[in-house]
mmCIF file of C-alpha atoms and ligand atoms in Angstrom:
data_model
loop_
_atom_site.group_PDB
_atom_site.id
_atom_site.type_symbol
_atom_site.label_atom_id
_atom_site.label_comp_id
_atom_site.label_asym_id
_atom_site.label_seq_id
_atom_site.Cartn_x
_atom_site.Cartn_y
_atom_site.Cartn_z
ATOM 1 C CA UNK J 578 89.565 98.269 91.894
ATOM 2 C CA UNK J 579 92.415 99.540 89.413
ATOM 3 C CA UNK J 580 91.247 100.995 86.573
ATOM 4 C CA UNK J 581 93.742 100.746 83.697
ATOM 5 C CA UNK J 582 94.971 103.752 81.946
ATOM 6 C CA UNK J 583 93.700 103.178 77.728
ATOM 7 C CA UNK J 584 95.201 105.001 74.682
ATOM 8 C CA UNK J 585 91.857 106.816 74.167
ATOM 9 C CA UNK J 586 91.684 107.814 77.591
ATOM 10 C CA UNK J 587 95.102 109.576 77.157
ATOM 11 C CA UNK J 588 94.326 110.817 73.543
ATOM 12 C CA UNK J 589 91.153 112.014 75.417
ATOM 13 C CA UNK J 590 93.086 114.706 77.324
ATOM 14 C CA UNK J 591 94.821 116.184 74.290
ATOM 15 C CA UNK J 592 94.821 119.834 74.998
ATOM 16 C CA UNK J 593 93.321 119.417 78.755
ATOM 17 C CA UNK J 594 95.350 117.598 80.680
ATOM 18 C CA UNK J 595 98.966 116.253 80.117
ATOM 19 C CA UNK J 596 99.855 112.834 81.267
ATOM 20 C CA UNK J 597 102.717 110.919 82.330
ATOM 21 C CA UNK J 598 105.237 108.250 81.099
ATOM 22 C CA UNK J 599 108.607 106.880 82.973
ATOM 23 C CA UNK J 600 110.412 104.075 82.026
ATOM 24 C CA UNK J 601 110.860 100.605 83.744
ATOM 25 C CA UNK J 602 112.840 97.762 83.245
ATOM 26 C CA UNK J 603 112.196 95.253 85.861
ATOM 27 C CA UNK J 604 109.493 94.263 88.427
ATOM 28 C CA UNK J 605 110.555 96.678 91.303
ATOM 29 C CA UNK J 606 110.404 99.978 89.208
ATOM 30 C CA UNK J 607 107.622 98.324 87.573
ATOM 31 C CA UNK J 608 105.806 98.236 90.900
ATOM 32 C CA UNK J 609 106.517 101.870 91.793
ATOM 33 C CA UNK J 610 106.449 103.362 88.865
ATOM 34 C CA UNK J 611 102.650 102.058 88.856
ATOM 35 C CA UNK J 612 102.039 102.395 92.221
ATOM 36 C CA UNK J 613 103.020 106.668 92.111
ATOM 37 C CA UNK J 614 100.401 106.915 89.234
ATOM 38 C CA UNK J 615 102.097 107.521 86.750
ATOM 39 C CA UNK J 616 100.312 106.958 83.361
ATOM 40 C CA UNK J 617 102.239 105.142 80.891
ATOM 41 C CA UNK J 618 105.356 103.265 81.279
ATOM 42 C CA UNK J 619 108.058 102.375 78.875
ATOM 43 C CA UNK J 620 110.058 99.167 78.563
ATOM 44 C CA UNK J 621 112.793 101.070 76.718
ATOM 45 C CA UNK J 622 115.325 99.947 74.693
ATOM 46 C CA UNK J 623 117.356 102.343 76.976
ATOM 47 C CA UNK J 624 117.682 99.260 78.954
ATOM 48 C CA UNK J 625 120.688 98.472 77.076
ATOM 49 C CA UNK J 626 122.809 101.150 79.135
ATOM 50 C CA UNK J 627 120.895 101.300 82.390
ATOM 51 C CA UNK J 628 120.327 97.604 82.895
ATOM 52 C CA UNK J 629 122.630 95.569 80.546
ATOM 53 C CA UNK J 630 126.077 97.741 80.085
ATOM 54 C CA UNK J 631 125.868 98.450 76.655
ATOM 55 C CA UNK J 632 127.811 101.262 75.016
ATOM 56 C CA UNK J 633 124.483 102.413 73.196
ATOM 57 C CA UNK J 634 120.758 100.981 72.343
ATOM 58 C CA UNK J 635 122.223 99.186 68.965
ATOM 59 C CA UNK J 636 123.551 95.721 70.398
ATOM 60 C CA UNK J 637 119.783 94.815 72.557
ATOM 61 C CA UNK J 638 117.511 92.060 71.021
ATOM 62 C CA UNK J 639 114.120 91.255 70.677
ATOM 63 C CA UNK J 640 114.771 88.189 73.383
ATOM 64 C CA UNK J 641 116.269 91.288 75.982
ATOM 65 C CA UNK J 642 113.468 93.403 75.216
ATOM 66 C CA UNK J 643 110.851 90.455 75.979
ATOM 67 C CA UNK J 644 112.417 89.369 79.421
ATOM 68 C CA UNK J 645 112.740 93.056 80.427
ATOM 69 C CA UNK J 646 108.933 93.314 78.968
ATOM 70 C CA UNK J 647 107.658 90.173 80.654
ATOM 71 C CA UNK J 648 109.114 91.454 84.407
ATOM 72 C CA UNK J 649 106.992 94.852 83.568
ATOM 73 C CA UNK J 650 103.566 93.106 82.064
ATOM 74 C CA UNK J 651 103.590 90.595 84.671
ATOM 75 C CA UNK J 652 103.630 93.841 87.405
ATOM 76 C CA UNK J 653 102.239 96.841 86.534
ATOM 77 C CA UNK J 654 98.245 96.884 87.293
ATOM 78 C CA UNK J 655 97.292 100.652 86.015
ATOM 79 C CA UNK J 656 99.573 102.172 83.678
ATOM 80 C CA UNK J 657 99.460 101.401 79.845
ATOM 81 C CA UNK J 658 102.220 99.865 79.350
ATOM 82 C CA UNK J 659 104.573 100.658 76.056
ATOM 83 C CA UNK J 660 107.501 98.159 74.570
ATOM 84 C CA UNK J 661 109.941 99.335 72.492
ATOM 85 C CA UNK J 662 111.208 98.119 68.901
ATOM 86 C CA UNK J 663 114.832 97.589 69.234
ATOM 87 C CA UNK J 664 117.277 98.433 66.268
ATOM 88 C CA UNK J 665 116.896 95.894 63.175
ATOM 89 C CA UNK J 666 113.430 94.953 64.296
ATOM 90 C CA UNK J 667 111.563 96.450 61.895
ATOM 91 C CA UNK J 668 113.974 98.297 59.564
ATOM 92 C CA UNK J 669 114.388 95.730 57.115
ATOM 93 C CA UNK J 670 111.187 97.066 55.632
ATOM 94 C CA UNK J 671 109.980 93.523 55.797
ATOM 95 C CA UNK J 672 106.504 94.646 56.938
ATOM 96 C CA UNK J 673 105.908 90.817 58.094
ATOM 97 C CA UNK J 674 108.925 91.004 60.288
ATOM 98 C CA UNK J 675 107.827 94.115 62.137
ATOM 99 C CA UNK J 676 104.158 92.750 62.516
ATOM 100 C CA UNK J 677 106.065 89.299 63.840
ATOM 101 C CA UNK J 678 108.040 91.355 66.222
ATOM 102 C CA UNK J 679 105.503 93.700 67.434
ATOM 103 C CA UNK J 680 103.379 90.674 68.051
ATOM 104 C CA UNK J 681 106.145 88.981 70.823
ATOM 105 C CA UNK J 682 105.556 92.341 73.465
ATOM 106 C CA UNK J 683 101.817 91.994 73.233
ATOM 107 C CA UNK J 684 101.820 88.329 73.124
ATOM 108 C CA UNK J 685 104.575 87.015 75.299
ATOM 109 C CA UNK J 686 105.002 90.389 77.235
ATOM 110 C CA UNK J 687 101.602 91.795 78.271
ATOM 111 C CA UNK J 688 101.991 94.823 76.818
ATOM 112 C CA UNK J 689 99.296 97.357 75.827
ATOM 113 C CA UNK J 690 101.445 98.867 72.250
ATOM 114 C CA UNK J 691 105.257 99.398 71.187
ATOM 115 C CA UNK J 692 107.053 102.082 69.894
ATOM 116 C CA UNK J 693 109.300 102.271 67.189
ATOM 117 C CA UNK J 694 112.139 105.283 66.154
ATOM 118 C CA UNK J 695 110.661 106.783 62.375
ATOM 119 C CA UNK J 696 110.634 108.944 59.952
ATOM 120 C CA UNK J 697 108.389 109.056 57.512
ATOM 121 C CA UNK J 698 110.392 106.210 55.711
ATOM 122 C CA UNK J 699 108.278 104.191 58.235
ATOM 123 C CA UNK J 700 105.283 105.135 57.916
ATOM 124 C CA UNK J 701 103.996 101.763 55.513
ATOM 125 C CA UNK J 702 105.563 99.426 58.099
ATOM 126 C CA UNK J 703 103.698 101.503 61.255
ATOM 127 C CA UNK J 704 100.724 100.912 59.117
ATOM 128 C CA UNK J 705 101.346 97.109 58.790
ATOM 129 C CA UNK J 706 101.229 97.043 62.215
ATOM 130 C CA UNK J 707 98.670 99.250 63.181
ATOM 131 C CA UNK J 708 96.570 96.932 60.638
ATOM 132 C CA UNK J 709 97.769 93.795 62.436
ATOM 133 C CA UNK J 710 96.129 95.431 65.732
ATOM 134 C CA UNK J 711 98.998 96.654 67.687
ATOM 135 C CA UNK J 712 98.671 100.528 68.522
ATOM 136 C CA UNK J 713 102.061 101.950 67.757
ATOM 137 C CA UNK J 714 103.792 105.321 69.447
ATOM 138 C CA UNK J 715 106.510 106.747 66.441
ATOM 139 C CA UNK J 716 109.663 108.124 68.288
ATOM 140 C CA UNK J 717 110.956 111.045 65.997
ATOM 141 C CA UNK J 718 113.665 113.628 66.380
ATOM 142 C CA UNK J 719 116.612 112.426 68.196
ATOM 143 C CA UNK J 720 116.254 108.351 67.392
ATOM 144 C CA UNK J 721 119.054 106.795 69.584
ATOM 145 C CA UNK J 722 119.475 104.023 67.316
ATOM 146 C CA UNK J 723 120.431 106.163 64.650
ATOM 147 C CA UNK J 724 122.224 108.626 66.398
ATOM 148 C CA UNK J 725 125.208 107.943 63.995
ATOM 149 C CA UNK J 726 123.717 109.268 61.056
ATOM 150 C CA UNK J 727 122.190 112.211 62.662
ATOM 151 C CA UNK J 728 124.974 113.664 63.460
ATOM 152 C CA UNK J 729 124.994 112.445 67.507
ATOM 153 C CA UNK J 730 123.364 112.754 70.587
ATOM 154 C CA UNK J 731 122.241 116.361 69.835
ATOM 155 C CA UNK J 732 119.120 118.337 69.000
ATOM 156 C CA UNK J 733 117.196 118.232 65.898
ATOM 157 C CA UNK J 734 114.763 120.175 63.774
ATOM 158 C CA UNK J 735 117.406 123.286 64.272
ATOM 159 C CA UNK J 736 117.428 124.607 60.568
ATOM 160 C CA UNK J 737 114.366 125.417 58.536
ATOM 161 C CA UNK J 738 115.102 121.955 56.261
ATOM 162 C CA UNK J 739 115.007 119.881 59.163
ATOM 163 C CA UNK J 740 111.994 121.169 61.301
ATOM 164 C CA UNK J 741 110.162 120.829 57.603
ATOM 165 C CA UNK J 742 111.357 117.323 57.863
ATOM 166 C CA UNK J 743 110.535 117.041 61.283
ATOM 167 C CA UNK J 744 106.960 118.225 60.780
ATOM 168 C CA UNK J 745 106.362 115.935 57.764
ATOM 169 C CA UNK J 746 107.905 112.785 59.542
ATOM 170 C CA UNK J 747 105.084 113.398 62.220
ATOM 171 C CA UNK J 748 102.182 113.727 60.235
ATOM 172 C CA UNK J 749 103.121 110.850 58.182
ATOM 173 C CA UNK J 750 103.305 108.962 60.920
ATOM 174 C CA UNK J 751 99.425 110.172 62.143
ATOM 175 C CA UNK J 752 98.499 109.631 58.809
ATOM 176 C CA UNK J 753 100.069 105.538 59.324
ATOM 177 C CA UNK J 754 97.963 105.531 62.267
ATOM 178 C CA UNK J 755 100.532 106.131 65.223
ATOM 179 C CA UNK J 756 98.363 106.890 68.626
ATOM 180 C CA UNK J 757 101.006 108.815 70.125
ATOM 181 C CA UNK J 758 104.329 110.781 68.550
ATOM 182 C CA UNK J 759 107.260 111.028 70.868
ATOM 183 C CA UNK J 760 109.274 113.688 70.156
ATOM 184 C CA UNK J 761 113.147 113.348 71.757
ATOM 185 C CA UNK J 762 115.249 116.740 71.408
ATOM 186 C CA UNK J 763 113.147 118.946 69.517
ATOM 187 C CA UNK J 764 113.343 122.523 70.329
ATOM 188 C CA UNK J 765 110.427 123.516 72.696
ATOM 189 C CA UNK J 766 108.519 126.248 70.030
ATOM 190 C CA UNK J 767 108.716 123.733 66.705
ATOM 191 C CA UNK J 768 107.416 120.775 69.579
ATOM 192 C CA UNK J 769 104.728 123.245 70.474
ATOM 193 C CA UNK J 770 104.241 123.991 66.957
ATOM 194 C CA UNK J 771 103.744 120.117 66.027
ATOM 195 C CA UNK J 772 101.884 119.553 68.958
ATOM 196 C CA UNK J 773 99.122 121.927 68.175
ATOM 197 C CA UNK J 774 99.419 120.416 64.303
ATOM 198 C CA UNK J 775 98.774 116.975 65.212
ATOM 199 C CA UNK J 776 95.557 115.390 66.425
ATOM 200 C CA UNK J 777 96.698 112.697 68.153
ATOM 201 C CA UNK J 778 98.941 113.690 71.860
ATOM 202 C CA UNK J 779 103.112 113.951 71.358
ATOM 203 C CA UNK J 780 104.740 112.986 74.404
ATOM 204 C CA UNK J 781 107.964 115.368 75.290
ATOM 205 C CA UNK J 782 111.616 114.352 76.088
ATOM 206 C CA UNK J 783 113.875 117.272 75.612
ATOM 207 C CA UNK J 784 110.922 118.834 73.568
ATOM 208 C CA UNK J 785 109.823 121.918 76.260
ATOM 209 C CA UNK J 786 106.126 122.331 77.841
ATOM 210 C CA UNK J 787 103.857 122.113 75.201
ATOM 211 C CA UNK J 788 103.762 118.359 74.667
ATOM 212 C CA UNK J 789 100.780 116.617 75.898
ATOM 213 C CA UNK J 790 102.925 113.993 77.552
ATOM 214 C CA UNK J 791 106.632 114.187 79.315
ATOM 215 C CA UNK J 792 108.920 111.340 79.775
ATOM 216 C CA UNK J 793 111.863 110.880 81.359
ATOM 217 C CA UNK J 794 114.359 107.670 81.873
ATOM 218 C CA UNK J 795 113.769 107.120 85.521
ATOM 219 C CA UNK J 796 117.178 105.363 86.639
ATOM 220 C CA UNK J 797 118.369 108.304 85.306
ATOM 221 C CA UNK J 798 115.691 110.438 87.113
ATOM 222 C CA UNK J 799 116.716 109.010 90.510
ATOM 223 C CA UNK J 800 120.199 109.076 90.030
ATOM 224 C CA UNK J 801 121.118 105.579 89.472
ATOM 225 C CA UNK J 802 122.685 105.807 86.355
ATOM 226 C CA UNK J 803 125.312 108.319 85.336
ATOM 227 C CA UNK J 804 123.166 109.582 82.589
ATOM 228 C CA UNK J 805 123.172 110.159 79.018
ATOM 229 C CA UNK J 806 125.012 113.681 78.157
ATOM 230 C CA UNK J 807 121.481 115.082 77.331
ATOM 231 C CA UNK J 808 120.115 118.503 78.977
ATOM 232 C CA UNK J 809 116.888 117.171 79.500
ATOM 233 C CA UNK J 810 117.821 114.437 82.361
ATOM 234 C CA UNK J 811 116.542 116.458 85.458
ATOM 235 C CA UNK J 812 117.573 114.449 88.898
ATOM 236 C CA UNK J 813 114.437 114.400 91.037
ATOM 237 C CA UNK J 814 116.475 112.089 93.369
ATOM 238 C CA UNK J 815 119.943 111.145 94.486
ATOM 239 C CA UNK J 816 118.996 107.402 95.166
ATOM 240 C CA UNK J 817 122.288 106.031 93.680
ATOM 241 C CA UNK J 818 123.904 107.740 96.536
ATOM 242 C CA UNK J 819 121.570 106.357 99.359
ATOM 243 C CA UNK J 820 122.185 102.715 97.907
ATOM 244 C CA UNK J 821 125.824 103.440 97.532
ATOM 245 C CA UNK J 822 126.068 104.910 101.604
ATOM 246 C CA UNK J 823 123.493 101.311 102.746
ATOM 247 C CA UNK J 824 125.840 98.858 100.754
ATOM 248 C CA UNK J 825 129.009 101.016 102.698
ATOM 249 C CA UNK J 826 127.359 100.634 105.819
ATOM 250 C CA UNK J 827 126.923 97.032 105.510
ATOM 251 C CA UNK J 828 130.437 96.394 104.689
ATOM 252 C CA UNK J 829 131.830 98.564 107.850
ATOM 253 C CA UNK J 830 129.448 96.206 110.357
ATOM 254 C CA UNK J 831 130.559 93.462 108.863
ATOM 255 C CA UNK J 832 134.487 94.643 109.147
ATOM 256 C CA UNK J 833 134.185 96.035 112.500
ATOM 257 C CA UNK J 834 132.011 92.986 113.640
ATOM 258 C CA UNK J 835 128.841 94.781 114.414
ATOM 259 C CA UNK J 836 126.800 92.572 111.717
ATOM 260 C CA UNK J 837 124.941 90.625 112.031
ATOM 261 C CA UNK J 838 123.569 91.272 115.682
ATOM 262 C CA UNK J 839 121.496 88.634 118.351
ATOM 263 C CA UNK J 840 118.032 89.510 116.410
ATOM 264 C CA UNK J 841 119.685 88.646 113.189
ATOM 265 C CA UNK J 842 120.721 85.028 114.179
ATOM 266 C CA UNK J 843 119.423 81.709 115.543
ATOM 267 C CA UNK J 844 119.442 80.138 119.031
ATOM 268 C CA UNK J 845 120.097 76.353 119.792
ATOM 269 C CA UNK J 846 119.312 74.991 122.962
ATOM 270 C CA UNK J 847 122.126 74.439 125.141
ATOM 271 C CA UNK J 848 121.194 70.877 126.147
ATOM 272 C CA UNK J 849 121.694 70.586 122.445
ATOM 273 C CA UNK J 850 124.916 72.253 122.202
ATOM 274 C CA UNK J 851 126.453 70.447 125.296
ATOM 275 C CA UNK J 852 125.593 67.336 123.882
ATOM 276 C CA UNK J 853 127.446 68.350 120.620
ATOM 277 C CA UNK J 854 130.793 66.492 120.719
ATOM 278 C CA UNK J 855 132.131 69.115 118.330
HETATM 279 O O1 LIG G 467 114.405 103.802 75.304
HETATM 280 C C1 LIG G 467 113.981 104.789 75.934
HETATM 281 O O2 LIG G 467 114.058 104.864 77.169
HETATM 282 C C2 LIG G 467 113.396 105.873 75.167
HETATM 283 C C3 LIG G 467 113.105 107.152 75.903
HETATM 284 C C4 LIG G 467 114.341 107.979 75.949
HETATM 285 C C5 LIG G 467 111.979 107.894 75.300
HETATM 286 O O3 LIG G 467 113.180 105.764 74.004
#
């Protein structure tokens, strides 16, 4: 029997063991994403650019997020499974809102928690939705959404002012009751530095070795998406290229005539066939 991965199993391991997180988008990577063991996967709002074409995170809804969502929860046996807040879901400050939203991936998707990009701005509405009885994971550092006013798709927590910030944001966000802190380009010491601050795990992207957990976007991963400018991308796979060479293949046999072949088709009898008059 499957035994599903829990938040305090994972906040168990702080300091022994690290764990795992990928994201997934549909029911195939949702499958073996599981199915490799890996510990926690995210229904990302980077689904905007690897599954629906957007220029950035901004434009995808709560309705994209949920079908994405439902594809994942209706899969994945094992891992604990994460759905993320996309942009204007919560930042009204309406603390109702965010509750109501939260609500729709644990109640129509199946999942186990959401995340949510913060500061420590956020920290009453992560409260209003701990309260409500949906475990939250506060994304800090580089917060796509926001990118903009950040100054880009670049590091942060470089100057003294900003890791100060940085630091504060993520106990605030403990303090709200957050399970989990993702940190997104952070460099590695201040990551280590918050990591061994905080009691509850931070999971790394772009943050170094010292955070309890690593993600990574795995279309990106694999190589079927182009990426996102970002360092911390590593390619563990060239799939994209595999795919690209079968769907190549495909179109040459059926050009040169070699698809489809005998075991590919259907026989008729030919007492039928003779007494065809066509
Ligand atoms: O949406 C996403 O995939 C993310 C990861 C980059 C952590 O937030």
């Amino acid at each position: 029997m499957t035994t599903k991965v829990t938040i305090p199993a994972l906040q168990a391991r702080k300091g022994s063991s690290k764990f795992t997180m990928l994201t997934a988008y549909d029911a195939p990577f949702a499958r073996l994403v599981d199915e490799a063991g890996i510990d926690v996967i995210l229904v990302g709002d980077s689904l905007g650019m690897v599954m629906l074409g957007y220029a950035g995170t901004a434009p995808v809804t709560m309705d994209e997020m949920i079908h994405h969502a439902r594809a994942v929860g209706r899969t994945a046996k094992r891992a604990l499974l994460v759905g993320d807040m996309p942009f204007l879901a919560y930042q009204l400050h309406d603390p109702a809102e965010a509750v109501r939203n939260a609500a729709r991936h644990i109640k129509e998707a199946g999942m186990d928690c959401v995340k949510l990009e913060a500061t420590a701005k956020h920290a009453p509405l992560v409260r209003a939705i701990v309260d409500a009885g949906i475990a939250v994971v506060a994304h800090i550092g580089l917060t796509p959404q926001t990118a903009a006013s950040l100054g880009g798709m670049t590091v942060q927590g470089g100057s003294l002012e900003q890791a100060r910030a940085l630091v504060a944001d993520a106990l605030a966000l403990e303090e709200a009751g957050a399970w989990a802190v993702l940190l997104e380009a952070v460099p590695a010491a201040l990551a280590q530095r918050i990591t061994a601050r905080l009691r509850v795990p931070t999971i790394g992207i772009g943050a170094g070795l010292d955070c309890d957990g690593q993600v990574l976007v795995t279309h990106e991963m694999l190589g079927l998406f182009p990426g996102f400018g970002l360092p911390f991308g590593k390619r563990y796979a060239e799939a994209g290229d595999f795919i690209s060479q079968g769907i190549r293949q495909y179109a040459a046999d059926v050009m040169s005539g070699s698809f489809p072949e005998a075991a590919n088709s259907f026989d008729i009898g030919q007492d039928v066939l003779d007494a065809l008059d066509v």
